[in-house]
Structures are given as structure tokens and as C-alpha cells.
Short mmCIF file of C-alpha atoms in Angstrom, two decimals:
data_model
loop_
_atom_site.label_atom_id
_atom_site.label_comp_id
_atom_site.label_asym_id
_atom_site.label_seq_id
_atom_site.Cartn_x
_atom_site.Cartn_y
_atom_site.Cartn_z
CA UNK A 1 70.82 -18.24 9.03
CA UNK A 2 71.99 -21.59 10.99
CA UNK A 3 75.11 -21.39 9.52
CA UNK A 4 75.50 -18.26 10.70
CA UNK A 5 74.32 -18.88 13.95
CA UNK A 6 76.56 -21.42 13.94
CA UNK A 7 79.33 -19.65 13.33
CA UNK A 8 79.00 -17.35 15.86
CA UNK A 9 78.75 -19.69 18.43
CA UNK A 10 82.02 -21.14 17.33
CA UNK A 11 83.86 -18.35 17.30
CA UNK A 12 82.23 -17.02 20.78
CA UNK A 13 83.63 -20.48 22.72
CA UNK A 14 86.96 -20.58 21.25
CA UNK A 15 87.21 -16.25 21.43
CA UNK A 16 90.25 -15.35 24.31
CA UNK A 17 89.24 -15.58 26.60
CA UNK A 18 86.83 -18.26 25.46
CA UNK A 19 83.46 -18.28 26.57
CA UNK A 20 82.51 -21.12 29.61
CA UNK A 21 80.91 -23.79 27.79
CA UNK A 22 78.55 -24.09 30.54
CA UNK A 23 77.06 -20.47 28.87
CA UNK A 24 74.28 -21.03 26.45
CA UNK A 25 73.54 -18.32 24.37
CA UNK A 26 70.36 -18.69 22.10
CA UNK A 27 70.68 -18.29 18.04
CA UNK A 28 69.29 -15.16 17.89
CA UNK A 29 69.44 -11.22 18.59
CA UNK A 30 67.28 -8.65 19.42
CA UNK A 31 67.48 -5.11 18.86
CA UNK A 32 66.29 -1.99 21.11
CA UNK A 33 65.22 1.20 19.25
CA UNK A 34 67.25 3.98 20.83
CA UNK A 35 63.99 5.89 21.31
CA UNK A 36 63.25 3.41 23.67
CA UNK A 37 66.04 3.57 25.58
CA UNK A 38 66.17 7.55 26.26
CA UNK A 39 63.06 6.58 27.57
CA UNK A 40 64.19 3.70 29.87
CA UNK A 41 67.34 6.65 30.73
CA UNK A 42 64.94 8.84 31.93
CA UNK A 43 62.80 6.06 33.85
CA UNK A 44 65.78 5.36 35.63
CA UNK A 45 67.06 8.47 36.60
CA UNK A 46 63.46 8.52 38.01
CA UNK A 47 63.96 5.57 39.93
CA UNK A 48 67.12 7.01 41.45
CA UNK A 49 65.89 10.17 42.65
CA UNK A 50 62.81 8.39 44.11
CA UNK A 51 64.88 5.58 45.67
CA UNK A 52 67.57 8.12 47.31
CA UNK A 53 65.08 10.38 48.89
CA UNK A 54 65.35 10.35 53.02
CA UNK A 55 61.52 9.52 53.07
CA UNK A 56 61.72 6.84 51.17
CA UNK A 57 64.83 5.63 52.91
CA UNK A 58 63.08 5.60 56.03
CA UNK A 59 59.81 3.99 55.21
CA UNK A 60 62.44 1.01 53.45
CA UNK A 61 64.56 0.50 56.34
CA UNK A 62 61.61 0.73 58.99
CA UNK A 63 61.25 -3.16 59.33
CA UNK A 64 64.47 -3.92 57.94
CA UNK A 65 67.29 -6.20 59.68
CA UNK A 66 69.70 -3.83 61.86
CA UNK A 67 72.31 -3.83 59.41
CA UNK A 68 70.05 -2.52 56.47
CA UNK A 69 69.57 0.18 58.45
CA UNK A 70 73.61 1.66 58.36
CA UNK A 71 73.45 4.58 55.18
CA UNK A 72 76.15 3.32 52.77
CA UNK A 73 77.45 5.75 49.91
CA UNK A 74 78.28 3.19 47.74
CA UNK A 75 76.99 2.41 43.85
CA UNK A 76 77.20 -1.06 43.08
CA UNK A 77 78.85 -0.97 39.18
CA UNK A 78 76.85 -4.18 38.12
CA UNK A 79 73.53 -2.92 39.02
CA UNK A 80 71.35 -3.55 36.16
CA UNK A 81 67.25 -3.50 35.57
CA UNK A 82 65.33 -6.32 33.89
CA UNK A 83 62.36 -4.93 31.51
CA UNK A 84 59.64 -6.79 29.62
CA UNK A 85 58.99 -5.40 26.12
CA UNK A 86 55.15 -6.97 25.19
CA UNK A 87 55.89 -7.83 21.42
CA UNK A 88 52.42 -6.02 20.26
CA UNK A 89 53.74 -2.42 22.13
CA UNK A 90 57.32 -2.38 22.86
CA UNK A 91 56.82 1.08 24.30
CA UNK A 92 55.03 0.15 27.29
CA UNK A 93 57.88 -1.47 28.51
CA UNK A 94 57.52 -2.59 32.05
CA UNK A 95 60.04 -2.70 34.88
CA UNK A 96 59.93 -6.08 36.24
CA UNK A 97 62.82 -5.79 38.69
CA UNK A 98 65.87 -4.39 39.83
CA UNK A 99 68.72 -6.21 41.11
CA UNK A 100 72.03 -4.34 42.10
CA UNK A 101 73.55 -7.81 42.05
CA UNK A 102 73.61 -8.77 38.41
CA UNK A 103 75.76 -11.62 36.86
CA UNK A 104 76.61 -11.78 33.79
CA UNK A 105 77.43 -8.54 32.52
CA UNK A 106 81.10 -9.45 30.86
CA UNK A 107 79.70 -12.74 29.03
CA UNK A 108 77.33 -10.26 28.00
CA UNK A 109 79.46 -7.97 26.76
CA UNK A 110 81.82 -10.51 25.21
CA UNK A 111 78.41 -11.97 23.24
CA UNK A 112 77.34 -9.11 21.97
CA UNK A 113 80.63 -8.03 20.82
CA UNK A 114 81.40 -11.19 19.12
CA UNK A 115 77.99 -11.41 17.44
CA UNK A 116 78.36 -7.80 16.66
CA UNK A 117 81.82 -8.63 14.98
CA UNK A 118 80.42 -11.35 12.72
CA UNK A 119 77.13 -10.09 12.03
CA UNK A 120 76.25 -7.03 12.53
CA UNK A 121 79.76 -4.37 11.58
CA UNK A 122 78.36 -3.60 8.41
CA UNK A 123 75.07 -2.29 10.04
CA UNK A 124 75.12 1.51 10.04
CA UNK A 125 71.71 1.26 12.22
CA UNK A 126 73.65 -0.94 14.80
CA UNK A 127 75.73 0.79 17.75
CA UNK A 128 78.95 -1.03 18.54
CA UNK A 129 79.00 -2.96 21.31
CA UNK A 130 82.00 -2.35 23.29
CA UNK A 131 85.20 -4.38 22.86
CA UNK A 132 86.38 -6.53 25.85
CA UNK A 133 88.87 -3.97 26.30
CA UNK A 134 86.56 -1.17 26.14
CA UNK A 135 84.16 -2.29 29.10
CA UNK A 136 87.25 -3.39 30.39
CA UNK A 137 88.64 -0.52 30.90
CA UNK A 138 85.25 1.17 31.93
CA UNK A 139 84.88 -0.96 34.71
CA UNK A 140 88.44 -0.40 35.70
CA UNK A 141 87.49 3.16 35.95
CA UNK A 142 84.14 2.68 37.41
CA UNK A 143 85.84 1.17 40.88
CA UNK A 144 88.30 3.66 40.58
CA UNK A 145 85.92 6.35 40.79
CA UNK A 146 84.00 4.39 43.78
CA UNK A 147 87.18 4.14 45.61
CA UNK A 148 88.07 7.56 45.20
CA UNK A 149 84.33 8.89 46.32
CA UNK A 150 84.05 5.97 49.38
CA UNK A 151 87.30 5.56 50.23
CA UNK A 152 89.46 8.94 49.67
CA UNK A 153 92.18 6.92 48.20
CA UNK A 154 93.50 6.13 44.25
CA UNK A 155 94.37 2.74 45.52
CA UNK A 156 92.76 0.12 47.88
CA UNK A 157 94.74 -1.70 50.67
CA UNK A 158 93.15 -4.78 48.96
CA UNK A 159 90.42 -6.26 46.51
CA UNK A 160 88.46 -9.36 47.91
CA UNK A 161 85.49 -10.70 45.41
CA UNK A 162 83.62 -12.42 47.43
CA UNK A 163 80.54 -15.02 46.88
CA UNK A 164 79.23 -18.14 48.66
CA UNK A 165 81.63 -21.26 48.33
CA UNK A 166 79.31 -23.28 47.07
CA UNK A 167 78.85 -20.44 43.97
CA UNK A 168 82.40 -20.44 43.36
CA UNK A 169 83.02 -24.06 43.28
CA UNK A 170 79.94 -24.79 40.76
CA UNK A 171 78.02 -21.33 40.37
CA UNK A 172 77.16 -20.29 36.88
CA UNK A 173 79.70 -16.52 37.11
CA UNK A 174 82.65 -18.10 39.08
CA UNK A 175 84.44 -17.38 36.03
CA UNK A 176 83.08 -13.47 36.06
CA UNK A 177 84.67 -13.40 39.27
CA UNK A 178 88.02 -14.62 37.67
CA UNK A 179 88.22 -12.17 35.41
CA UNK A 180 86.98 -9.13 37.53
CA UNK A 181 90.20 -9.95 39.54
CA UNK A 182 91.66 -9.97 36.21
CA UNK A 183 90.95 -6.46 35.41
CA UNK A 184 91.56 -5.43 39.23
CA UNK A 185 94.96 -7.00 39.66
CA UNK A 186 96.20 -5.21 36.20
CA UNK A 187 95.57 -2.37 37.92
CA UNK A 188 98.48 -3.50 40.68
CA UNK A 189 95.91 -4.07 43.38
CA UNK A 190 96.29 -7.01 45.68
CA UNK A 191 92.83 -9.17 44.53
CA UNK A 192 91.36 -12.02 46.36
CA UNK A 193 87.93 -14.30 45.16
CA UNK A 194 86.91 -15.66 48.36
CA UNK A 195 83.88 -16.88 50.22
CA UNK A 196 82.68 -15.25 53.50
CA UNK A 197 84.18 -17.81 55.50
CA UNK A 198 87.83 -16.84 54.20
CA UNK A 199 87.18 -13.11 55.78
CA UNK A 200 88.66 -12.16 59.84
CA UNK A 201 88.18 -8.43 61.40
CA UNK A 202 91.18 -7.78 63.73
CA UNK A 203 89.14 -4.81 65.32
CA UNK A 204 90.97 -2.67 62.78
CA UNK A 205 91.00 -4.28 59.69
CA UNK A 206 89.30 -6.76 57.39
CA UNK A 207 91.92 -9.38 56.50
CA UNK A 208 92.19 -12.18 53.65
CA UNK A 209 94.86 -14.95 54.60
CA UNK A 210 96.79 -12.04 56.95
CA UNK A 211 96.36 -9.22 54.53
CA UNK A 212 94.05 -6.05 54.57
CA UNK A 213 91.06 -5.47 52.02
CA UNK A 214 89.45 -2.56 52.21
CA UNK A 215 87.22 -2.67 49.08
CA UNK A 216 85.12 -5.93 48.41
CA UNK A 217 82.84 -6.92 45.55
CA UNK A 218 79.52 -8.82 47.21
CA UNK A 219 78.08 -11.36 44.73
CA UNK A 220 76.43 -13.45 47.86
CA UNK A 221 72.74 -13.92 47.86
CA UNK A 222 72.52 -14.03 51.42
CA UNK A 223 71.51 -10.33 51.14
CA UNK A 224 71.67 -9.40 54.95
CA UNK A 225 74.38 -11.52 56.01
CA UNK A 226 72.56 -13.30 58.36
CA UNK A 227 74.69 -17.04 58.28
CA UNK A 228 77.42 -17.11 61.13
CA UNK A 229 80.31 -17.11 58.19
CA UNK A 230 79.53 -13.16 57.54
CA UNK A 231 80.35 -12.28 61.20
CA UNK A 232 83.79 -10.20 60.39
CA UNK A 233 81.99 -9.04 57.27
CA UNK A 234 79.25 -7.12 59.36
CA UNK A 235 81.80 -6.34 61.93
CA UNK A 236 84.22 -4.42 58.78
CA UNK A 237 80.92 -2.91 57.39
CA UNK A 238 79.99 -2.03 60.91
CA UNK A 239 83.32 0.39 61.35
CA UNK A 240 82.67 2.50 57.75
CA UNK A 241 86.19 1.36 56.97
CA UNK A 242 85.79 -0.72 54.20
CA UNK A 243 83.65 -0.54 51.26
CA UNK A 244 81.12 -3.43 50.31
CA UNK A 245 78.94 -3.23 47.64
CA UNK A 246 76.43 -4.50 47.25
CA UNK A 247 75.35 -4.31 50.99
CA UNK A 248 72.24 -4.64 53.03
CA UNK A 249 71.25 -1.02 52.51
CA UNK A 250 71.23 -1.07 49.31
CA UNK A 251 69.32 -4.32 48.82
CA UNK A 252 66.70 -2.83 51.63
CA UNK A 253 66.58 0.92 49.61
CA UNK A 254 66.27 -0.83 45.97
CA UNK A 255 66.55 -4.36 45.62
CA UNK A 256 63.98 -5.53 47.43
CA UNK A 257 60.54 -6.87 45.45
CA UNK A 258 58.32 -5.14 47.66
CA UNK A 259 59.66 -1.89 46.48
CA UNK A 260 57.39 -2.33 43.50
CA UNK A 261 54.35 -2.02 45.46
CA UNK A 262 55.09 1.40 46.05
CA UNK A 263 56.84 2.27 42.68
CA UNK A 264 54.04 0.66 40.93
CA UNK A 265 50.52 2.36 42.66
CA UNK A 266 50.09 5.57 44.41
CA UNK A 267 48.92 4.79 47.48
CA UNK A 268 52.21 5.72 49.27
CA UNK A 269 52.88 8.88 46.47
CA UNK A 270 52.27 11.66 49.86
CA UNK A 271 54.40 9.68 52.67
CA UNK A 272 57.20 9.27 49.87
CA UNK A 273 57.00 12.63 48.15
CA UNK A 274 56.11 11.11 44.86
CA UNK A 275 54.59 14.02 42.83
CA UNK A 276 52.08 13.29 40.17
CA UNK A 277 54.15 14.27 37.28
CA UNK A 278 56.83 11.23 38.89
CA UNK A 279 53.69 9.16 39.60
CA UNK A 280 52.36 9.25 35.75
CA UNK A 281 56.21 7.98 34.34
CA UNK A 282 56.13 5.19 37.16
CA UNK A 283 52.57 3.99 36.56
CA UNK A 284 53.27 3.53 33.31
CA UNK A 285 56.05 1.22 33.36
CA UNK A 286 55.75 -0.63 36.59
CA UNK A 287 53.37 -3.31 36.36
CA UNK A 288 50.60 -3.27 39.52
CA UNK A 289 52.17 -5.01 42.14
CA UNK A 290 50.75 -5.81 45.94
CA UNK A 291 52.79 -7.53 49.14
CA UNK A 292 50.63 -10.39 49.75
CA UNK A 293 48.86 -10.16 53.24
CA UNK A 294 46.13 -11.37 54.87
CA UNK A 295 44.29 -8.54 53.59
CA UNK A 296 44.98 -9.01 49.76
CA UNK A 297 45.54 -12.94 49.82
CA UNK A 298 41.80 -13.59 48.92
CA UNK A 299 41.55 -10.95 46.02
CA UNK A 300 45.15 -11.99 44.91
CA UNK A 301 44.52 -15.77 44.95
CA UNK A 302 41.37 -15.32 42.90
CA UNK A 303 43.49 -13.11 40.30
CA UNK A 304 45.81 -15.64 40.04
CA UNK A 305 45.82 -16.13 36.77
CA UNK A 306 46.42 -12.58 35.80
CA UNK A 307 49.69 -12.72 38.50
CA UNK A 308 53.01 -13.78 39.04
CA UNK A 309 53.92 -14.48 42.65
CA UNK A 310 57.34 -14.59 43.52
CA UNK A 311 59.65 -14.14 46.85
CA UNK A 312 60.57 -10.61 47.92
CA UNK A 313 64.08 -11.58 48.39
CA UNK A 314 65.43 -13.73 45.96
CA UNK A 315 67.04 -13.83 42.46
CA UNK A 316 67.59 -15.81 38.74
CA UNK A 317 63.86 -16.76 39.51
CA UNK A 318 64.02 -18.66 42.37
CA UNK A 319 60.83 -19.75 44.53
CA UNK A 320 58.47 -18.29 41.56
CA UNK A 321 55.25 -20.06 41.69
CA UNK A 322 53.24 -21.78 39.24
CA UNK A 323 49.70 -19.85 38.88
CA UNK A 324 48.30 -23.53 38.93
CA UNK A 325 49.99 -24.08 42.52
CA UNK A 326 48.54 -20.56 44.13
CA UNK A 327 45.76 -21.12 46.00
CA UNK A 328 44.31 -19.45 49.35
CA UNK A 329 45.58 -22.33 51.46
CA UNK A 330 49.26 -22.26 49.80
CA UNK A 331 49.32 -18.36 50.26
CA UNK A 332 48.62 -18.44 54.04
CA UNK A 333 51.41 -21.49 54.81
CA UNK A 334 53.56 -18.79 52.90
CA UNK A 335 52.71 -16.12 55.70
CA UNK A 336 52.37 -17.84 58.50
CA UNK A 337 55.83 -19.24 57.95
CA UNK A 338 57.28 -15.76 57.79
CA UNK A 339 57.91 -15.89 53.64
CA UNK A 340 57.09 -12.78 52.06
CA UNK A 341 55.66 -12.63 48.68
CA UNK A 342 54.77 -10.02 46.15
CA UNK A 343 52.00 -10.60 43.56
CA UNK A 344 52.95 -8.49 40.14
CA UNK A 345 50.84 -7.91 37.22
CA UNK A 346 51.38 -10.39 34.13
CA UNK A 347 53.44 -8.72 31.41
CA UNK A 348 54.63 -10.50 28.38
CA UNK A 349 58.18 -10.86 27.48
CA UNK A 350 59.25 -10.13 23.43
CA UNK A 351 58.80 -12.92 21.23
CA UNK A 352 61.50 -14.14 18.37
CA UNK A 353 62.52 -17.18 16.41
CA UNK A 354 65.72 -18.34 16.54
CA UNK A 355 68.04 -20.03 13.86
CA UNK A 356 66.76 -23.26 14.06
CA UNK A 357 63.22 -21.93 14.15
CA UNK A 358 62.90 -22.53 17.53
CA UNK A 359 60.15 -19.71 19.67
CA UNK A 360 62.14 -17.77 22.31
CA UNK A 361 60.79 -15.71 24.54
CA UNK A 362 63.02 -12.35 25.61
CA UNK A 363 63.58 -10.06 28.33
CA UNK A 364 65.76 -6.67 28.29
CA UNK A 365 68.74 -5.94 30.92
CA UNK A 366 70.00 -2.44 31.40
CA UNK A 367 73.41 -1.75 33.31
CA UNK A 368 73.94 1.46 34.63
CA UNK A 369 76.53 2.90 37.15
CA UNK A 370 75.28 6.29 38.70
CA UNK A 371 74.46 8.17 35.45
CA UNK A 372 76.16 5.66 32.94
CA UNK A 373 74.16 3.17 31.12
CA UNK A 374 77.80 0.84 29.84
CA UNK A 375 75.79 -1.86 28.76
CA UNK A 376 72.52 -4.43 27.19
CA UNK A 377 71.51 -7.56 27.57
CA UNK A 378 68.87 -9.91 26.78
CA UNK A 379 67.59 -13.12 28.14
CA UNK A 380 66.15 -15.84 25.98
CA UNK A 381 63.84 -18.48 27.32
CA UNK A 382 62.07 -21.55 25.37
CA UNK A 383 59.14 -20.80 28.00
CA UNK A 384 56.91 -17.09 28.44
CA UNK A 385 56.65 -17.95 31.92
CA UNK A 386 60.03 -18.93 33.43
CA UNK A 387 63.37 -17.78 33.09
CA UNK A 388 65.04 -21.07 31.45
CA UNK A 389 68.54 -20.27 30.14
CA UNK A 390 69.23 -23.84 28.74
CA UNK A 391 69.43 -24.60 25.24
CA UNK A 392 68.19 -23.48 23.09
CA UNK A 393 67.40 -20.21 25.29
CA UNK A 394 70.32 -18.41 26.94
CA UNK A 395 72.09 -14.97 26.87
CA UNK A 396 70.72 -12.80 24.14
CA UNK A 397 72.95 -11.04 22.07
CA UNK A 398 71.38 -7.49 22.31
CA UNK A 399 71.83 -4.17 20.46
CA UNK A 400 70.54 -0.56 20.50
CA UNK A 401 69.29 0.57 16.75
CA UNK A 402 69.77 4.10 16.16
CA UNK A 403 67.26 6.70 14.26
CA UNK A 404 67.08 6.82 10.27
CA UNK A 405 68.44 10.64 10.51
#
């Protein structure tokens, strides 16, 4: 088996185009029983419905910065979910979060699909993973299609991929962002990977060195834009004249932790039109979560052990704190400062051993464009608690199992 595993980690860094050697990927796999998955399918077409209601819209955007507050049409084609699986009942899968800015979904696609290759063709149980030219091409079409619908056009004035320069000098996916251009200049669009800074508004058009772009991939994590360097950024989104996805609607409507207070418990089920059938699907796969307040802090901080506290707005697991750190007095510097932070219930993450025998500890990814799921991934992390994707945890090559018919 570490032979094997061995194997397929030489073959996945010198693949074309190779894998950055700054990627781990843990010896190991994991495989999701499609059962499961129609189930996560529906659960997510549930979370659409719920999230694109006007009531729910409303009550999200109430408090929200101006900007949030603009309706955008677009999809974001790397949204993705992140489940836990506990490894005693898989099907009570829990949603842990959404993020409609997820990295990493062509390395994933390019592990699975090499693991797949060298492991796993002779599998009849196994569906193929797509080939990089498959998902390629998918995601080709996938902007295509979001151009058409946002932008009434076949072909943008311009492509700009843009991310915070400190990300694309030393971020983990600058080299995602190379090859989305990739994909988007074979289609003969003018593509630019740029940081906010790079971006002017004439009053008529967003412009990269001169040029227009009219259709820009966000991968910042400044989710509202609120830094000086996204000023002609929130002026072009401002106009409707240029799609941006994702964008601060989106991240106020979906993205933002303190969704999952109202996805996971009932108490807002009459102001958001959540009807009980809904309400039964979402209580049982959204872990119990509460917006800490001065209301909940002292119940929360004596549950601590039971929690995970984390920011509202953040991602990869930033600012998550230690149960042994949460205490009444830490909680209320957190709110009097302004930081908002959601308590969720515990849920335990799959368990598996990799090649070397080392314990892993797993999560699931889902990517979905409107009614597409394209893609899995997994997670591995040497700790239940964290998400540590250093060796020997990493990307997880991931694979739906089909039936016995």
C-alpha cells in the first residue's frame, strides 16, 4: 500500500501540468456512497431555495455593509459546501459551512483523477473522476453560461482574476488562478490575474492596464471590499455593468457563518418562510449553531467543550478558537471589540489510516454550480480539531461509490 501511495504521488507532481509541490495530498482516499450524495443533492437544492427567498434576503442584508445590500444575479462556479461525515453514522452528515469562495477545486480534480487513473480504473463501484479536460471544459462552459445569463453577451470585453497581492505572490491557489486564465484565454478572451490595486473605473468602464473587463473572478477574502484598493471595484459593481462573482451579496445571502443559526434551529422558520417539512431536512444536517451575544455568552462559554467557536467572516480556519482558550472574559473582549462569533455544535470528521499508517481525520467538499454538482473533494488532517493540510494530511483524493445493482 506505500508503494502505491507512493506511486501516486509521483506521478501526481510530475503529471502536465504537474502538481505545485507546495500541495500535500495525504496517502489515502475516501469514498462517498452515492446514496449519500442524492441526499446531500437534495439538501442543497434545499439550501438554495431557502437562501434565494426575498424574506430571507432581507432579514440577511438588514445589518449588512451598503454594498451587500445591491441584488446580484450572479452564481459563483466554485461554490462548494464542506460536510462532516461522523465515522460511526455517515448518514447524519452535517453541514459545517458554505463558502462560495472555494480554492482548490482543479488540484482537486487533477488528484482525484490521477489517483483514479492508478488505482482505482478497474473499480466498477468507482465513478470516474473527470479528466482535466473534462472539468476543463465544464468550467469553460459554466462562465459561458454566466456570461450569457449576466451579461447578454457570448463573449466578455475582458477576464480579470483577481485576488489580494499578497495571495498571488505566496498564496497557496496562485497557481489555480494561472490556469483558470488558462482555460479562459483558450477561449480567445482577453484574461488578466490581478490584485485590486491593478483595477481603475473611468465612469464607464472597469479597466486593467487601459483595457476593459467586464467579467471578473473574486478570490479576495476581503469579502465587502472595505480596504481603499477596491474603490473602482465597488464603483464597476456599483453601475450593474460588470459581473463579479463572488460579491458582497452573495457572501451576506450565503456565506456568512451566522447563516447557520437560522439554517440550523427554528426559531426564525415563520419570519423566513421555512415550513416544517424544510425545517425537519435542515435540522437534521445542520449542527445547532448560536451568534454569540451577551445573551448566550454565559450558556455558550459553559458548553464550551461541546462547541466550536469560530469568526463569522473568515475562511481555511482562520481565528478558530481553542475550547481551552474560551472563557466568559475572552468572549466579551470578542464583542466589545466588534468581532462576531458563532458557536456550532461539535461534529466529528471521518476517520482513516493512511499508507504509512498514519490517523487522518476527513472532511467532504461538494461543488455545485446552480443545479450541477461537477465535483468532490476531501480534506485530510493529522488533527480532529483543526484543519491542518501539512504532511501527512492534505487534499483527499475522493470518490462517489455507486449501488451493487
Amino acid at each position: 500500500m506505500a508503494d502505491a501511495a507512493a506511486t501516486f504521488l509521483q506521478h501526481l507532481y510530475a503529471s502536465e501540468p504537474p502538481l505545485p509541490d507546495y500541495v500535500s495530498v495525504a496517502r489515502a482516499h475516501q469514498r462517498i456512497p452515492d446514496k449519500l450524495l442524492v441526499e446531500v443533492d437534495d439538501f442543497i437544492a434545499l439550501f438554495e431555495r431557502v437562501t434565494r427567498r426575498q424574506a430571507w434576503i432581507a432579514r440577511a442584508t438588514d445589518q449588512a455593509p451598503a454594498i451587500a445590500r445591491i441584488p446580484r444575479a450572479e452564481t459563483c462556479f466554485f461554490s462548494a459546501w464542506d460536510f462532516h461525515l461522523p465515522p460511526d453514522r455517515p448518514g447524519d452528515w452535517q453541514l459545517i459551512e458554505f463558502n462560495d469562495n472555494g480554492s482548490g477545486f482543479l488540484f482537486a480534480a487533477q488528484i482525484n483523477r490521477v489517483f483514479y487513473e492508478l488505482c482505482l480504473a478497474d473499480d466498477a463501484a468507482i465513478q470516474p473522476s473527470p479528466t482535466i479536460g473534462e472539468l476543463g471544459r465544464q468550467i469553460q462552459e459554466m462562465i459561458t453560461e454566466e456570461i450569457r445569463t449576466c451579461l447578454n453577451t457570448d463573449s466578455p470585453a475582458g477576464v480579470a482574476i483577481l485576488d489580494d497581492s499578497d495571495s498571488l505572490q505566496s498564496g497557496r491557489f496562485r497557481e489555480e488562478h494561472t490556469r483558470l486564465a488558462a482555460l479562459c484565454r483558450a477561449l480567445g478572451w482577453r484574461t488578466y490575474v490581478v490584485a485590486p490595486e491593478a483595477l481603475q473605473w473611468d465612469g464607464e468602464s472597469l479597466l486593467v492596464d487601459g483595457a476593459p473587463v467586464d467579467f471578473v473572478v473574486n478570490r479576495s477574502t476581503d469579502f465587502f471590499w472595505q480596504a481603499p484598493q477596491f474603490a473602482a471595484l465597488k464603483e464597476a459593481y456599483a453601475s450593474g455593468r460588470v459581473y463579479i462573482a463572488p460579491n458582497p451579496f452573495s457572501y451576506a445571502t450565503r456565506s456568512d457563518k451566522r447563516l447557520l443559526d437560522w439554517l440550523s434551529r427554528p426559531h426564525m422558520d415563520a419570519a423566513l418562510g421555512i415550513t416544517p417539512d424544510e425545517r425537519a431536512l435542515l435540522s437534521r444536517h445542520v449542527p445547532p449553531t448560536w451568534e454569540l451575544s451577551d445573551d448566550n455568552l454565559e450558556t455558550l462559554a459553559a458548553r464550551k467543550q461541546e462547541l466550536v467557536f469560530k469568526p463569522a467572516q473568515s475562511h481555511a480556519g482562520l481565528g478558530v478558537l481553542d475550547s481551552r482558550a474560551v472563557g466568559r472574559h475572552r468572549l466579551r473582549r470578542l464583542l466589545s471589540k466588534g468581532q462576531r462569533y458563532v458557536a456550532q455544535q461539535w461534529v466529528d470528521k471521518g476517520e482513516l489510516l493512511d499508507a504509512d499508517g498514519n490517523h487522518l481525520w476527513s472532511d467532504l467538499r461538494v461543488w455545485y454550480w446552480r443545479d450541477r454538482r461537477y465535483l468532490l473533494s476531501g480534506r485530510a488532517s493529522p488533527r480532529p480539531d483543526r484543519l491542518e493540510l501539512g504532511p501527512p494530511g492534505g487534499w483527499l483524493p475522493t470518490f462517489e461509490e455507486m449501488s451493487v445493482k
